[in-house]
Amino acid sequence: MLFFNKKNLLYKKRMRKLLGFRPRNIDLYKKAFRHLSASEKILYTDQKDSNERLEYLGDAVLDLIVAELVFRKFPFKGEGFLTEIRSKIVSRKQLSYIAQKLGLHDFLETEQIIAKNPHVMNSLAGNALEALVGAIYIDRGYKASKRFVYRKVLKPYIDLDEIQNQDINYKSMINQWAQKNKKNIEFRVIETKEEGNNRKFKIALEVDGIELCQAQNYSKKLAEKMACAKAAEILKLEEN
């Protein structure tokens, strides 16, 4: 028992250093780093006690925090630009890089065979970063989540001016993915709105006739570009 308490205290100390504050529910943070391969079934359910649900929540919270940051940073930019900048910041590749810098690999719980694969561990660390944000949100609320993301994730590792100058060809990325996987990609105009002297287009990106995502803009071309950026995020293409 004494050994267990000492080990738990050490874990709390490491977690506090990582977070910048004292966690209230330490078990929640342990779950944030528990991969499905190292999870056990929850009693009386078919679910495993992994970090997947926290990852889902953290993804949404992170999107909101970054969207607010970009919205305030670029007050005169349109929806298409803001969407593209946000997509670059929260891309799989970017999150995996930041997670590596934060040392999240040291906290991950996985099967031994997975732990020996650096590429897979990089990807899992990026997922764990999202799960960690989800854990902070549940444990301490939105303000603490935002403070952590600003201080530990964005400020040290994200240069918005540099990201603004990056030009990722998402349309080419989607087309390459479609060719490789023998998929048919189509853009379909699902709605057109007249707004004053302008016309706004809502575009659906379809894969083999099934809608994957939507985007809208006053330019069809930009709407398609935005849809491709969303699709690349959904398909996790930047991770590769």
Coordinates of C-alpha atoms in Angstrom, one line a residue:
M1 CA 0.0 0.0 0.0
L2 CA 2.8 2.4 0.9
F3 CA 4.5 1.6 -2.5
F4 CA 1.2 2.3 -4.3
N5 CA 0.7 5.6 -2.6
K6 CA 4.3 6.7 -3.3
K7 CA 3.8 5.7 -7.0
N8 CA 0.5 7.6 -7.2
L9 CA 2.1 10.7 -5.6
L10 CA 4.9 10.6 -8.1
Y11 CA 2.4 10.4 -11.0
K12 CA 0.4 13.4 -9.6
K13 CA 3.7 15.4 -9.4
R14 CA 4.6 14.6 -13.0
M15 CA 1.0 15.4 -14.2
R16 CA 1.0 18.7 -12.3
K17 CA 4.3 19.6 -14.0
L18 CA 2.8 18.8 -17.4
L19 CA -0.5 20.6 -16.8
G20 CA 0.7 23.6 -14.9
F21 CA -1.9 23.0 -12.2
R22 CA -2.9 20.4 -9.7
P23 CA -5.4 17.8 -11.1
R24 CA -8.5 17.1 -9.0
N25 CA -9.5 13.7 -10.5
I26 CA -6.2 11.9 -11.3
D27 CA -7.9 8.8 -12.6
L28 CA -9.5 10.9 -15.3
Y29 CA -6.0 11.9 -16.6
K30 CA -4.8 8.3 -16.4
K31 CA -7.6 7.4 -18.6
A32 CA -6.7 10.1 -21.1
F33 CA -3.4 8.2 -21.8
R34 CA -4.9 4.7 -21.9
H35 CA -5.0 3.2 -25.4
L36 CA -7.7 0.7 -26.3
S37 CA -5.0 -2.0 -26.5
A38 CA -4.2 -1.6 -22.7
S39 CA -7.9 -1.2 -21.6
E40 CA -10.1 -3.6 -19.8
K41 CA -13.9 -4.0 -20.2
I42 CA -16.1 -1.8 -18.0
L43 CA -18.2 -3.9 -15.7
Y44 CA -21.6 -4.8 -17.1
T45 CA -20.9 -3.2 -20.5
D46 CA -19.3 -4.0 -23.8
Q47 CA -17.2 -0.9 -23.6
K48 CA -13.5 -0.7 -22.8
D49 CA -12.1 1.9 -20.3
S50 CA -9.9 3.6 -23.0
N51 CA -9.3 7.3 -23.9
E52 CA -11.5 7.2 -27.0
R53 CA -14.5 9.1 -25.5
L54 CA -12.2 11.7 -23.9
E55 CA -10.4 12.1 -27.3
Y56 CA -13.8 12.7 -28.9
L57 CA -14.6 15.4 -26.4
G58 CA -11.1 17.0 -26.4
D59 CA -11.2 17.2 -30.2
A60 CA -14.4 19.3 -30.0
V61 CA -13.0 21.5 -27.2
L62 CA -9.7 22.0 -29.0
D63 CA -11.5 23.0 -32.2
L64 CA -13.5 25.6 -30.3
I65 CA -10.4 27.1 -28.6
V66 CA -8.5 27.3 -31.8
A67 CA -11.5 28.6 -33.8
E68 CA -11.8 31.4 -31.2
L69 CA -8.1 32.2 -31.4
V70 CA -8.1 32.4 -35.2
F71 CA -11.3 34.4 -35.2
R72 CA -9.8 37.1 -32.9
K73 CA -6.3 37.0 -34.6
F74 CA -7.7 37.6 -38.1
P75 CA -10.7 40.0 -37.7
F76 CA -11.0 40.8 -41.4
K77 CA -10.5 37.4 -42.9
G78 CA -13.4 35.3 -44.3
E79 CA -14.7 31.9 -43.3
G80 CA -12.6 30.0 -45.8
F81 CA -9.3 31.4 -44.6
L82 CA -10.3 30.8 -40.9
T83 CA -11.2 27.2 -41.6
E84 CA -8.0 26.5 -43.4
I85 CA -5.8 28.1 -40.6
R86 CA -7.7 26.1 -38.0
S87 CA -7.3 22.9 -39.9
K88 CA -3.5 23.4 -40.2
I89 CA -3.2 24.0 -36.4
V90 CA -5.2 21.0 -35.3
S91 CA -3.9 18.6 -38.1
R92 CA -2.9 15.1 -37.0
K93 CA 0.7 15.9 -38.0
Q94 CA 0.8 19.1 -35.9
L95 CA -0.8 17.5 -32.8
S96 CA 1.5 14.5 -33.0
Y97 CA 4.5 16.8 -33.2
I98 CA 3.3 18.9 -30.2
A99 CA 2.5 15.8 -28.2
Q100 CA 6.0 14.5 -28.8
K101 CA 7.5 17.8 -27.6
L102 CA 5.3 17.7 -24.5
G103 CA 6.6 14.2 -23.7
L104 CA 3.2 12.6 -23.8
H105 CA 4.8 9.3 -24.9
D106 CA 6.0 8.8 -21.4
F107 CA 2.5 8.7 -20.1
L108 CA 0.9 6.5 -22.7
E109 CA -0.4 3.0 -21.8
T110 CA -0.4 0.6 -24.7
E111 CA 0.4 -3.0 -25.6
Q112 CA 4.1 -3.7 -25.6
I113 CA 4.2 -4.5 -29.3
I114 CA 2.6 -1.0 -30.1
A115 CA 5.1 0.8 -27.8
K116 CA 7.9 -0.5 -30.0
N117 CA 6.6 1.2 -33.1
P118 CA 7.7 5.0 -33.1
H119 CA 5.4 6.0 -35.9
V120 CA 2.3 4.5 -34.3
M121 CA 3.3 6.0 -30.9
N122 CA 3.6 9.4 -32.5
S123 CA 0.0 9.1 -33.8
L124 CA -1.3 7.8 -30.5
A125 CA 0.4 10.6 -28.6
G126 CA -1.5 13.1 -30.8
N127 CA -4.7 11.4 -30.0
A128 CA -3.8 11.4 -26.3
L129 CA -3.3 15.2 -26.4
E130 CA -6.9 15.6 -27.5
A131 CA -8.0 13.2 -24.8
L132 CA -6.0 15.2 -22.3
V133 CA -7.8 18.4 -23.3
G134 CA -11.1 16.5 -22.8
A135 CA -10.0 15.4 -19.3
I136 CA -9.1 19.0 -18.4
Y137 CA -12.5 20.2 -19.6
I138 CA -14.3 17.6 -17.4
D139 CA -12.0 18.1 -14.4
R140 CA -11.6 21.9 -14.4
G141 CA -13.9 23.4 -17.1
Y142 CA -13.5 25.4 -20.3
K143 CA -11.4 28.2 -18.9
A144 CA -8.7 25.8 -17.6
S145 CA -8.8 23.9 -20.9
K146 CA -8.3 27.2 -22.8
R147 CA -5.5 28.3 -20.5
F148 CA -3.7 24.9 -20.9
V149 CA -4.0 25.0 -24.7
Y150 CA -2.8 28.6 -25.0
R151 CA 0.1 28.2 -22.6
K152 CA 1.3 24.6 -23.3
V153 CA 0.2 23.9 -26.8
L154 CA -0.2 27.1 -28.9
K155 CA 2.2 29.6 -27.5
P156 CA 5.4 27.4 -27.5
Y157 CA 4.8 25.5 -30.8
I158 CA 2.4 27.5 -33.1
D159 CA 3.5 30.5 -35.2
L160 CA 0.3 31.8 -36.7
D161 CA 2.2 34.1 -39.2
E162 CA 4.2 31.1 -40.4
I163 CA 1.1 28.9 -40.6
Q164 CA -0.7 31.7 -42.6
N165 CA 2.0 31.5 -45.2
Q166 CA 1.9 27.7 -45.6
D167 CA -0.1 26.5 -48.6
I168 CA -1.4 23.0 -48.4
N169 CA -3.1 21.7 -51.5
Y170 CA -5.9 19.8 -49.9
K171 CA -7.7 19.2 -53.2
S172 CA -4.6 17.4 -54.5
M173 CA -4.3 15.5 -51.3
I174 CA -7.9 14.2 -51.5
N175 CA -7.5 13.3 -55.2
Q176 CA -4.3 11.3 -54.5
W177 CA -6.1 9.5 -51.6
A178 CA -9.1 8.7 -54.0
Q179 CA -6.8 7.3 -56.7
K180 CA -4.9 5.2 -54.2
N181 CA -8.0 3.8 -52.7
K182 CA -10.0 3.6 -55.9
K183 CA -12.7 6.0 -54.7
N184 CA -14.8 8.4 -56.7
I185 CA -14.7 12.0 -55.5
E186 CA -17.5 14.5 -56.5
F187 CA -18.5 18.0 -55.4
R188 CA -22.2 18.8 -55.4
V189 CA -23.9 22.1 -54.9
I190 CA -26.6 21.4 -52.4
E191 CA -27.8 24.9 -51.7
T192 CA -27.4 28.4 -53.2
K193 CA -28.3 31.5 -51.2
E194 CA -28.7 35.1 -52.5
E195 CA -27.2 37.5 -49.9
G196 CA -27.5 41.0 -51.2
N197 CA -25.5 41.2 -54.4
N198 CA -23.7 38.0 -53.6
R199 CA -24.4 34.4 -54.0
K200 CA -23.3 31.9 -51.4
F201 CA -22.7 28.2 -52.3
K202 CA -23.0 25.2 -50.0
I203 CA -20.9 22.4 -51.4
A204 CA -21.0 18.7 -50.4
L205 CA -17.9 16.5 -50.9
E206 CA -19.0 13.0 -51.7
V207 CA -17.0 9.8 -51.7
D208 CA -18.6 7.0 -53.9
G209 CA -21.9 8.9 -53.7
I210 CA -21.9 9.2 -49.9
E211 CA -21.5 12.7 -48.4
L212 CA -18.4 13.1 -46.3
C213 CA -18.6 16.8 -45.4
Q214 CA -19.9 20.2 -46.4
A215 CA -18.5 23.7 -46.8
Q216 CA -19.9 27.0 -47.9
N217 CA -18.4 30.2 -49.5
Y218 CA -19.2 32.9 -51.9
S219 CA -16.9 31.2 -54.3
K220 CA -17.5 27.6 -55.5
K221 CA -13.8 27.1 -55.8
L222 CA -13.1 28.2 -52.2
A223 CA -16.0 26.2 -50.9
E224 CA -14.5 23.1 -52.6
K225 CA -11.1 23.9 -51.1
M226 CA -12.7 24.2 -47.6
A227 CA -14.5 20.9 -48.1
C228 CA -11.2 19.3 -49.0
A229 CA -9.5 20.7 -45.9
K230 CA -12.3 19.2 -43.8
A231 CA -12.2 15.9 -45.6
A232 CA -8.4 15.7 -45.1
E233 CA -9.0 16.2 -41.4
I234 CA -11.8 13.6 -41.2
L235 CA -9.7 11.0 -43.2
K236 CA -6.6 11.9 -41.1
L237 CA -4.5 12.3 -44.3
E238 CA -2.0 14.8 -42.9
E239 CA -1.0 12.2 -40.3
N240 CA 0.5 10.3 -43.2

